[in-house]
Coordinates of N, CA, C and O in Angstrom, one line a residue:
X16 N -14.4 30.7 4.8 CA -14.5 29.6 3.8 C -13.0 29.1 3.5 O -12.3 29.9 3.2
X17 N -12.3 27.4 3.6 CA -11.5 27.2 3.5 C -11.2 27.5 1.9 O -11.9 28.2 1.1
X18 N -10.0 26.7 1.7 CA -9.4 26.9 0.0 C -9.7 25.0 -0.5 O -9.6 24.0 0.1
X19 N -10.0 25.3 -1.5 CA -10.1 24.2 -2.4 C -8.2 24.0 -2.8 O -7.2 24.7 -2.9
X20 N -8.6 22.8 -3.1 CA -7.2 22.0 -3.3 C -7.6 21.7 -5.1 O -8.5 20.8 -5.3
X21 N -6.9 22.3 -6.1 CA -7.1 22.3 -7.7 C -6.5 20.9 -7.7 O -5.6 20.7 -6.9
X22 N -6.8 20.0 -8.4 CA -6.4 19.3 -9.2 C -5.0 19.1 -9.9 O -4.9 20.0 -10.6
X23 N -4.0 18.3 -10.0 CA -2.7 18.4 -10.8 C -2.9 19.1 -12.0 O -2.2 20.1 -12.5
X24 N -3.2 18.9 -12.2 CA -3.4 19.5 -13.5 C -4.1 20.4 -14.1 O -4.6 20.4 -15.2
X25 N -4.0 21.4 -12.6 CA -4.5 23.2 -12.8 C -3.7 23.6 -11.9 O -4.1 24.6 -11.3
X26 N -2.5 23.1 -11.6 CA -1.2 23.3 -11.2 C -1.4 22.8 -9.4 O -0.6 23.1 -8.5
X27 N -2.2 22.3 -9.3 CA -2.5 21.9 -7.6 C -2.0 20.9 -7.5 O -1.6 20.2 -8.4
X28 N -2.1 20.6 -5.6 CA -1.3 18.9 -5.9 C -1.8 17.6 -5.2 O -1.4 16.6 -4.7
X29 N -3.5 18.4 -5.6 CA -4.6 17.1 -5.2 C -4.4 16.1 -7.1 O -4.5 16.6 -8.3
X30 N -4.2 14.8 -6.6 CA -4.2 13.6 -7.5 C -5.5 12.4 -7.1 O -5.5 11.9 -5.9
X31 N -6.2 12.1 -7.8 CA -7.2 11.0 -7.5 C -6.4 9.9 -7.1 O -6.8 9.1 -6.3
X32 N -4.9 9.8 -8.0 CA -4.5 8.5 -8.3 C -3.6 8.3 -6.7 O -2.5 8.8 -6.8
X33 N -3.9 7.8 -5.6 CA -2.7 7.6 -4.9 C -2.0 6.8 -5.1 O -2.3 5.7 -5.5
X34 N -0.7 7.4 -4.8 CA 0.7 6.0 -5.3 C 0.6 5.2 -3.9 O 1.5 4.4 -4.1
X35 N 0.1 4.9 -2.7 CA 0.3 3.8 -1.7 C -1.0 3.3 -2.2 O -1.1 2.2 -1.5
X36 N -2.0 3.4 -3.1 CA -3.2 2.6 -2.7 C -2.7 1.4 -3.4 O -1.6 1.5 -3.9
X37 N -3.2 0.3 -3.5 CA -3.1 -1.0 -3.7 C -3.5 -1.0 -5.2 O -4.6 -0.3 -5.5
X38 N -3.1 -1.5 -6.0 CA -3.2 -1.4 -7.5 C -3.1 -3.1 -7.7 O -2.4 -4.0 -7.1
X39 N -4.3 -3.2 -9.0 CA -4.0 -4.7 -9.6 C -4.0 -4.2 -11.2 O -4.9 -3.5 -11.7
X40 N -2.8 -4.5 -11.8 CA -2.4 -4.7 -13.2 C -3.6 -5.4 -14.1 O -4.5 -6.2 -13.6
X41 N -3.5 -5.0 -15.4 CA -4.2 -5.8 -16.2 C -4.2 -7.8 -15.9 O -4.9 -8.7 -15.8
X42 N -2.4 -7.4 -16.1 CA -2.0 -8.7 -16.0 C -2.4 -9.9 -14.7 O -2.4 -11.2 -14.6
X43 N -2.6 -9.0 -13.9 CA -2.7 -9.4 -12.3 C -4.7 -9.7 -12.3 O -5.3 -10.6 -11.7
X44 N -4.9 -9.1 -12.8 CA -6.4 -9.5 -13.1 C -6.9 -10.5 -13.8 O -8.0 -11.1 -13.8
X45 N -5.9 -10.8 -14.7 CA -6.0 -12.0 -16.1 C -5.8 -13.2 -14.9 O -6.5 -14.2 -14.7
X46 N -4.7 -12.9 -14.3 CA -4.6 -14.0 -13.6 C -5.2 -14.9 -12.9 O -5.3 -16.1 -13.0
X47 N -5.8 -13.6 -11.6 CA -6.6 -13.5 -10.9 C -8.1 -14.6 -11.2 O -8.6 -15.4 -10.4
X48 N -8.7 -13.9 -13.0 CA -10.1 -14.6 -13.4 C -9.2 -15.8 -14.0 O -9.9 -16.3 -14.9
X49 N -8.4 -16.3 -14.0 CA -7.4 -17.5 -14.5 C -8.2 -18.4 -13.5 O -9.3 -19.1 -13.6
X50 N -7.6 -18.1 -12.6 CA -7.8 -19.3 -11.1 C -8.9 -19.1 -10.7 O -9.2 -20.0 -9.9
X51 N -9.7 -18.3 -10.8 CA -11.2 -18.2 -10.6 C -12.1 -19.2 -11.2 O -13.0 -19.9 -10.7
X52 N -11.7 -19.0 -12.5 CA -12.3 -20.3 -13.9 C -11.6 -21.7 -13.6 O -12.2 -22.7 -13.8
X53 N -10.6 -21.8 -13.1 CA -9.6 -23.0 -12.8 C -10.5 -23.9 -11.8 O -10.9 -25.0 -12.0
X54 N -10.9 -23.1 -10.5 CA -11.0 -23.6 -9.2 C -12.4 -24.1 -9.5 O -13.1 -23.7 -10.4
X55 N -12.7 -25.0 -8.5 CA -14.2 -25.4 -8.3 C -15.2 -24.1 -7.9 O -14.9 -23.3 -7.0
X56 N -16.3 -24.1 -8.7 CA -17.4 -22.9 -8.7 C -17.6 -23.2 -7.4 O -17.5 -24.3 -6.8
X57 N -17.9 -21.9 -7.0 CA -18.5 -21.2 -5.8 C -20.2 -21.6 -5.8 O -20.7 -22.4 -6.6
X58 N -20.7 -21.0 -5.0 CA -20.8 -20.4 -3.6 C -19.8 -21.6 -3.1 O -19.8 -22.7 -3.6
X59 N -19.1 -21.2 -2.1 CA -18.2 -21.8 -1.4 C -18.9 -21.2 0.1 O -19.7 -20.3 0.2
X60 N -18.5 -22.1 1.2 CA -19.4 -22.1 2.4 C -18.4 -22.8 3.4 O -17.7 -23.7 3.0
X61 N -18.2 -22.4 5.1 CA -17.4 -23.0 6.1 C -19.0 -23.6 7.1 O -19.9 -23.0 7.6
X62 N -18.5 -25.1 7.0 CA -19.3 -25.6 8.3 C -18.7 -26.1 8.9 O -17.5 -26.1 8.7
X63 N -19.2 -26.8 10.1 CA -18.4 -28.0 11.4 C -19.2 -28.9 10.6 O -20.2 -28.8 10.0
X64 N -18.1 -30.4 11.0 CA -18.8 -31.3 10.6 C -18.0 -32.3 11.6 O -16.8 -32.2 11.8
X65 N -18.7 -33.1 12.1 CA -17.6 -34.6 13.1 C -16.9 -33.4 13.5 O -15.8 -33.8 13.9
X66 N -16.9 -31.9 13.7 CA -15.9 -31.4 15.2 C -14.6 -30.9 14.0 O -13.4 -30.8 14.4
X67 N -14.9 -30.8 13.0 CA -13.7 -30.4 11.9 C -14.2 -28.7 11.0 O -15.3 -28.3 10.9
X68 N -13.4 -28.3 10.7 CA -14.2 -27.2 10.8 C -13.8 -27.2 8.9 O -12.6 -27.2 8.5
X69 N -14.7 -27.1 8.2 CA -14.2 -27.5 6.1 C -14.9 -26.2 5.8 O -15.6 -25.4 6.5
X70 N -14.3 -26.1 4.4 CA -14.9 -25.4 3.4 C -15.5 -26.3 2.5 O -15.1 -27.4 2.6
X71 N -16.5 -26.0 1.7 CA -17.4 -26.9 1.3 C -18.3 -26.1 -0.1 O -19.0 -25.2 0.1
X72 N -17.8 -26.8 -1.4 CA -18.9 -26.2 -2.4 C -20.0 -26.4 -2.4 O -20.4 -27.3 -1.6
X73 N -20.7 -26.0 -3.3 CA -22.1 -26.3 -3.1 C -23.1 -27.8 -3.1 O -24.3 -28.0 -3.0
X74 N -22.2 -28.4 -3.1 CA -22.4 -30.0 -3.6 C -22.0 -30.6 -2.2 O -22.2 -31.8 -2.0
X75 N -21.5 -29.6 -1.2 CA -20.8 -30.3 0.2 C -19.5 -31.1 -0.2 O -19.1 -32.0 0.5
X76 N -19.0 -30.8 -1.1 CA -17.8 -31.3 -1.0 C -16.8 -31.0 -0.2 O -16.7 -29.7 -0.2
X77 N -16.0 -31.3 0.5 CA -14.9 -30.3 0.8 C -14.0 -30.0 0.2 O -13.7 -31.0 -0.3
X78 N -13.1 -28.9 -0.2 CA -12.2 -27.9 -0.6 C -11.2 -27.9 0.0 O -10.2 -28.2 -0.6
X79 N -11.1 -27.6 1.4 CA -9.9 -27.0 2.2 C -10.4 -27.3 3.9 O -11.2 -26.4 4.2
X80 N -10.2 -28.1 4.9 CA -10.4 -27.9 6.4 C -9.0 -27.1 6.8 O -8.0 -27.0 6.1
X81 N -9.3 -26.7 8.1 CA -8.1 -26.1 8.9 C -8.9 -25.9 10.8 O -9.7 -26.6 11.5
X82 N -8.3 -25.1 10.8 CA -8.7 -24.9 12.5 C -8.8 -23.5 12.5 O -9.2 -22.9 13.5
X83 N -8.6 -23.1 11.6 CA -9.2 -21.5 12.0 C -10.3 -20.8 11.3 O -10.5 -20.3 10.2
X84 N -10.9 -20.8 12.2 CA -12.5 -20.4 11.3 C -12.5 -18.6 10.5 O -13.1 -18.3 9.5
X85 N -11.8 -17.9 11.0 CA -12.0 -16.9 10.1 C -11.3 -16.9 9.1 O -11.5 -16.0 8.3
X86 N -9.8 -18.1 8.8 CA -9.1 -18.1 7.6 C -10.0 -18.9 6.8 O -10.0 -18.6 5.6
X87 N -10.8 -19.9 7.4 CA -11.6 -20.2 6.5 C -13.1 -19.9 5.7 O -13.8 -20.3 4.8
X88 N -13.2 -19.0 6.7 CA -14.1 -17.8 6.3 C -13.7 -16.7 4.6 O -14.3 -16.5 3.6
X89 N -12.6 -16.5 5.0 CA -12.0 -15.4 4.0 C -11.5 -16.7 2.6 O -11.3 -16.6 1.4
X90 N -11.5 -17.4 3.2 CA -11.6 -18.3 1.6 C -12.4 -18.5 0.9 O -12.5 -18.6 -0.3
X91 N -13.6 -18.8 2.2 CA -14.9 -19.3 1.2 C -15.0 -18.1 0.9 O -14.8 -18.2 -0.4
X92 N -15.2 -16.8 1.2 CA -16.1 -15.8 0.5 C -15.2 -15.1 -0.6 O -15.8 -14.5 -1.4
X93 N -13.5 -15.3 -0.6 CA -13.0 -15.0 -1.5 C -13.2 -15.4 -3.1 O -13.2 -14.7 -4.2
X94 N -13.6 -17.1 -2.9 CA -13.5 -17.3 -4.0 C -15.1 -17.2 -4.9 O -15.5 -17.1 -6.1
X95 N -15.7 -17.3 -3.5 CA -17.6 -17.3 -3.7 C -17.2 -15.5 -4.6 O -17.6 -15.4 -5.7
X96 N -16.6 -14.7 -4.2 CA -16.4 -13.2 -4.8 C -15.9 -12.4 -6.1 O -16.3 -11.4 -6.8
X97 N -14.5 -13.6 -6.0 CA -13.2 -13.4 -7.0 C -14.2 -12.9 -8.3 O -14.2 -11.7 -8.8
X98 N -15.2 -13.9 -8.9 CA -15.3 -13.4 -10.4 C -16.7 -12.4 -9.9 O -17.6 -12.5 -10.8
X99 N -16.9 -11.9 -9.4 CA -17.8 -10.7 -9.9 C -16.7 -9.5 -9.4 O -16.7 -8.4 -10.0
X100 N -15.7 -9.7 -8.5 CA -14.5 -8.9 -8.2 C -14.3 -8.3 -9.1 O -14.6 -7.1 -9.3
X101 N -13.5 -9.4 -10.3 CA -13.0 -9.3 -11.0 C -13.1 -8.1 -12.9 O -12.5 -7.3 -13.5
X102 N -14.8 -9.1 -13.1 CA -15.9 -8.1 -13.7 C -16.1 -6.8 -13.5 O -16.2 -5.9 -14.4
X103 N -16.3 -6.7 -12.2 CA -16.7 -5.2 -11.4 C -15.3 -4.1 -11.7 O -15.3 -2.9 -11.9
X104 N -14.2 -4.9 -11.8 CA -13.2 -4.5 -12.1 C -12.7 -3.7 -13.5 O -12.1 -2.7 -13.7
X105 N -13.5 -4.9 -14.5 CA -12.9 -4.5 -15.7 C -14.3 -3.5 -16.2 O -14.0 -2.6 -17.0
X106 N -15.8 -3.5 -15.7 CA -16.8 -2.9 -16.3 C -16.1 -1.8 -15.6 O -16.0 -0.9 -16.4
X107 N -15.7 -1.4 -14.2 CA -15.0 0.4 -14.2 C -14.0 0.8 -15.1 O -14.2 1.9 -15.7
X108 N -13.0 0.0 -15.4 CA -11.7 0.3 -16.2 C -12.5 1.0 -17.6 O -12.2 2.0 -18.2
X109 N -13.7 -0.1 -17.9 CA -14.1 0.2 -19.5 C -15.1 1.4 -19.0 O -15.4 2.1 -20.0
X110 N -15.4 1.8 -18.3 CA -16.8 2.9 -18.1 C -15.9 3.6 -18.1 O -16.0 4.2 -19.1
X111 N -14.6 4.1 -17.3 CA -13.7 5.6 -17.3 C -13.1 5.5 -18.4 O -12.8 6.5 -19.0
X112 N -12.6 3.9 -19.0 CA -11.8 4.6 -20.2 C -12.8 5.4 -21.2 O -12.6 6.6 -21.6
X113 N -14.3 4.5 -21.4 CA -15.2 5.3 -22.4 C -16.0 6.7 -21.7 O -17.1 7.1 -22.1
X114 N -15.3 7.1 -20.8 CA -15.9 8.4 -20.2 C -15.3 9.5 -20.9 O -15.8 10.3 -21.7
X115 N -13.7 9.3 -20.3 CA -12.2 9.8 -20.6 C -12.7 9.8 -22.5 O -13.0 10.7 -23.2
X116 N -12.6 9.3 -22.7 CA -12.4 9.6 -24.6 C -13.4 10.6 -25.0 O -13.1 11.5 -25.7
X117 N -14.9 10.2 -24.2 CA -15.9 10.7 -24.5 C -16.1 12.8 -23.7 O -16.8 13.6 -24.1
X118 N -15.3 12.9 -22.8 CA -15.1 13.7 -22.6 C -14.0 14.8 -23.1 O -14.0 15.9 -22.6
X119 N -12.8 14.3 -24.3 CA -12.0 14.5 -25.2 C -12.6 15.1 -26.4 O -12.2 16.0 -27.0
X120 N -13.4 14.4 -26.5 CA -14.5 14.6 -28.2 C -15.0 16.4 -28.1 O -15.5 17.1 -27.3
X121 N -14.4 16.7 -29.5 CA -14.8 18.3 -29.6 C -16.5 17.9 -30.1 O -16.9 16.8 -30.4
X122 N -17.3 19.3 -29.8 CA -18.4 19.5 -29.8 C -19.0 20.3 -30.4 O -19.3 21.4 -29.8
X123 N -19.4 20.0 -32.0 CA -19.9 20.2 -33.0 C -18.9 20.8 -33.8 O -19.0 21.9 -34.5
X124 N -17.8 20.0 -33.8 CA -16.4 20.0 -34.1 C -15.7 21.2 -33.2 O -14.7 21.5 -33.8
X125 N -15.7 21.5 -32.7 CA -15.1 22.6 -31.7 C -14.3 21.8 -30.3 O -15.0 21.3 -29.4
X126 N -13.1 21.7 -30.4 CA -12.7 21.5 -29.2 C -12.5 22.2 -28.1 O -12.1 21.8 -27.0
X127 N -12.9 23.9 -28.4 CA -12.8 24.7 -27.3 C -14.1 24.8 -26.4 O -14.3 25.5 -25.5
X128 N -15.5 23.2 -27.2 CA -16.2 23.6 -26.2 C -15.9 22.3 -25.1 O -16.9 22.0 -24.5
X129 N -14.9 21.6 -24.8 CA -14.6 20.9 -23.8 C -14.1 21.6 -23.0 O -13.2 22.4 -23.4
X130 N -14.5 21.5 -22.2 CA -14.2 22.3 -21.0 C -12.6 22.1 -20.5 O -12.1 21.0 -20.8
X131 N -11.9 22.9 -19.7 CA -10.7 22.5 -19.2 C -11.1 21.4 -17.8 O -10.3 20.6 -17.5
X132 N -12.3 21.5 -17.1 CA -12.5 20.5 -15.8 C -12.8 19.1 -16.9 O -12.2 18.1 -16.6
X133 N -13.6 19.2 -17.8 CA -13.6 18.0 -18.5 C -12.5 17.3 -18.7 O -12.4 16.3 -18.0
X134 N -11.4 17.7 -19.6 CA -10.4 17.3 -19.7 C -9.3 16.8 -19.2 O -8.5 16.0 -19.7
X135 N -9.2 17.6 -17.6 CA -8.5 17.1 -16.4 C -9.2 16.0 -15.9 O -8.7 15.2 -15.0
X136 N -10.4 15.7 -16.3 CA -11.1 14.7 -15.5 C -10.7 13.7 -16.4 O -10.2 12.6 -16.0
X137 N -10.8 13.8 -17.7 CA -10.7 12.5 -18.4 C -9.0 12.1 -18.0 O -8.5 11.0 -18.1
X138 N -8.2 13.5 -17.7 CA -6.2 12.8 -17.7 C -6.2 11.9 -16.5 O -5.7 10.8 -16.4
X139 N -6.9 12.8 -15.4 CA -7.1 11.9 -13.9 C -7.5 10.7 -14.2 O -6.7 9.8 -13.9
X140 N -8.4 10.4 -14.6 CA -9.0 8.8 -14.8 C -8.4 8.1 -15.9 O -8.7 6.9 -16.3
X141 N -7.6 8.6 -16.2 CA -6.9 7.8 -17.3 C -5.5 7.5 -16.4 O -4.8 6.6 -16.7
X142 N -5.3 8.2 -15.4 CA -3.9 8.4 -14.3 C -4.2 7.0 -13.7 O -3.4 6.0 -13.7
X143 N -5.9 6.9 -13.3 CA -6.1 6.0 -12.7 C -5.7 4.5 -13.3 O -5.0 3.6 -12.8
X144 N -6.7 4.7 -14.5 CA -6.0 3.7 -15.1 C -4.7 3.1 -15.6 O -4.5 2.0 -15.9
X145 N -3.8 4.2 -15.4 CA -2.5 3.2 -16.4 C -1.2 3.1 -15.2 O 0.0 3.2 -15.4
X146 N -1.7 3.1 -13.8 CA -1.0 3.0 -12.7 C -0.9 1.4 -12.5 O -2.0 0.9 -12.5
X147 N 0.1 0.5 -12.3 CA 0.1 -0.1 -11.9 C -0.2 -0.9 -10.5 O -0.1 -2.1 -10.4

């Protein structure tokens, strides 16, 4: 049977939080639903039309033509995406922060009945959170 890899903080040096993964800031998300509310509502959509290749909201308007259909692929569906992205985003931030606190809470006033895996779990997810 191999060995388990403990957690940082039962002196191991498995971390949930990786420092290369891609991180968006609070701030970077405000932004983010900034230009989401700014831009013309989605569903956004790429058709041909007259031999032109557009992005087009739901109204058929056009948005954006180009010549490359998979850049205009990743537009339409980016922005058709951005705000549930963005939501999905902040309903996890709020579910681990209110996990993390709720797993802090002594139990029936006793804090010795939180477990020590409880408590690494709530620092880990809190790692998660305050990484930029």
């Amino acid at each position: 049977m191999g060995s388990v890899a403990l957690p940082t903080c039962w002196g191991g040096g498995t971390n949930v939080a990786s420092a290369d993964a891609p991180r968006i800031t609070p701030e970077e998300l405000e932004r983010l639903d900034a230009l989401a509310e700014a831009a013309t509502p989605g569903p956004w959509r790429v058709r041909l039309y007259n031999g032109e290749l557009q992005v087009v909201d739901s109204d058929n308007d056009v948005i954006v033509t180009g010549e490359d259909g998979l850049e205009l692929d990743l537009i339409a569906a980016a922005i058709t995406a951005l705000p549930a992205l963005v939501a999905e985003v902040r309903r996890l931030r709020e579910g681990i922060e209110a996990l993390a606190g709720e797993w802090e809470q002594p139990v029936d006033g006793r804090r010795e009945y939180a477990t020590l895996a409880f408590l690494c779990a709530a620092d880990e997810l809190r790692t998660l959170l305050e990484q930029p």
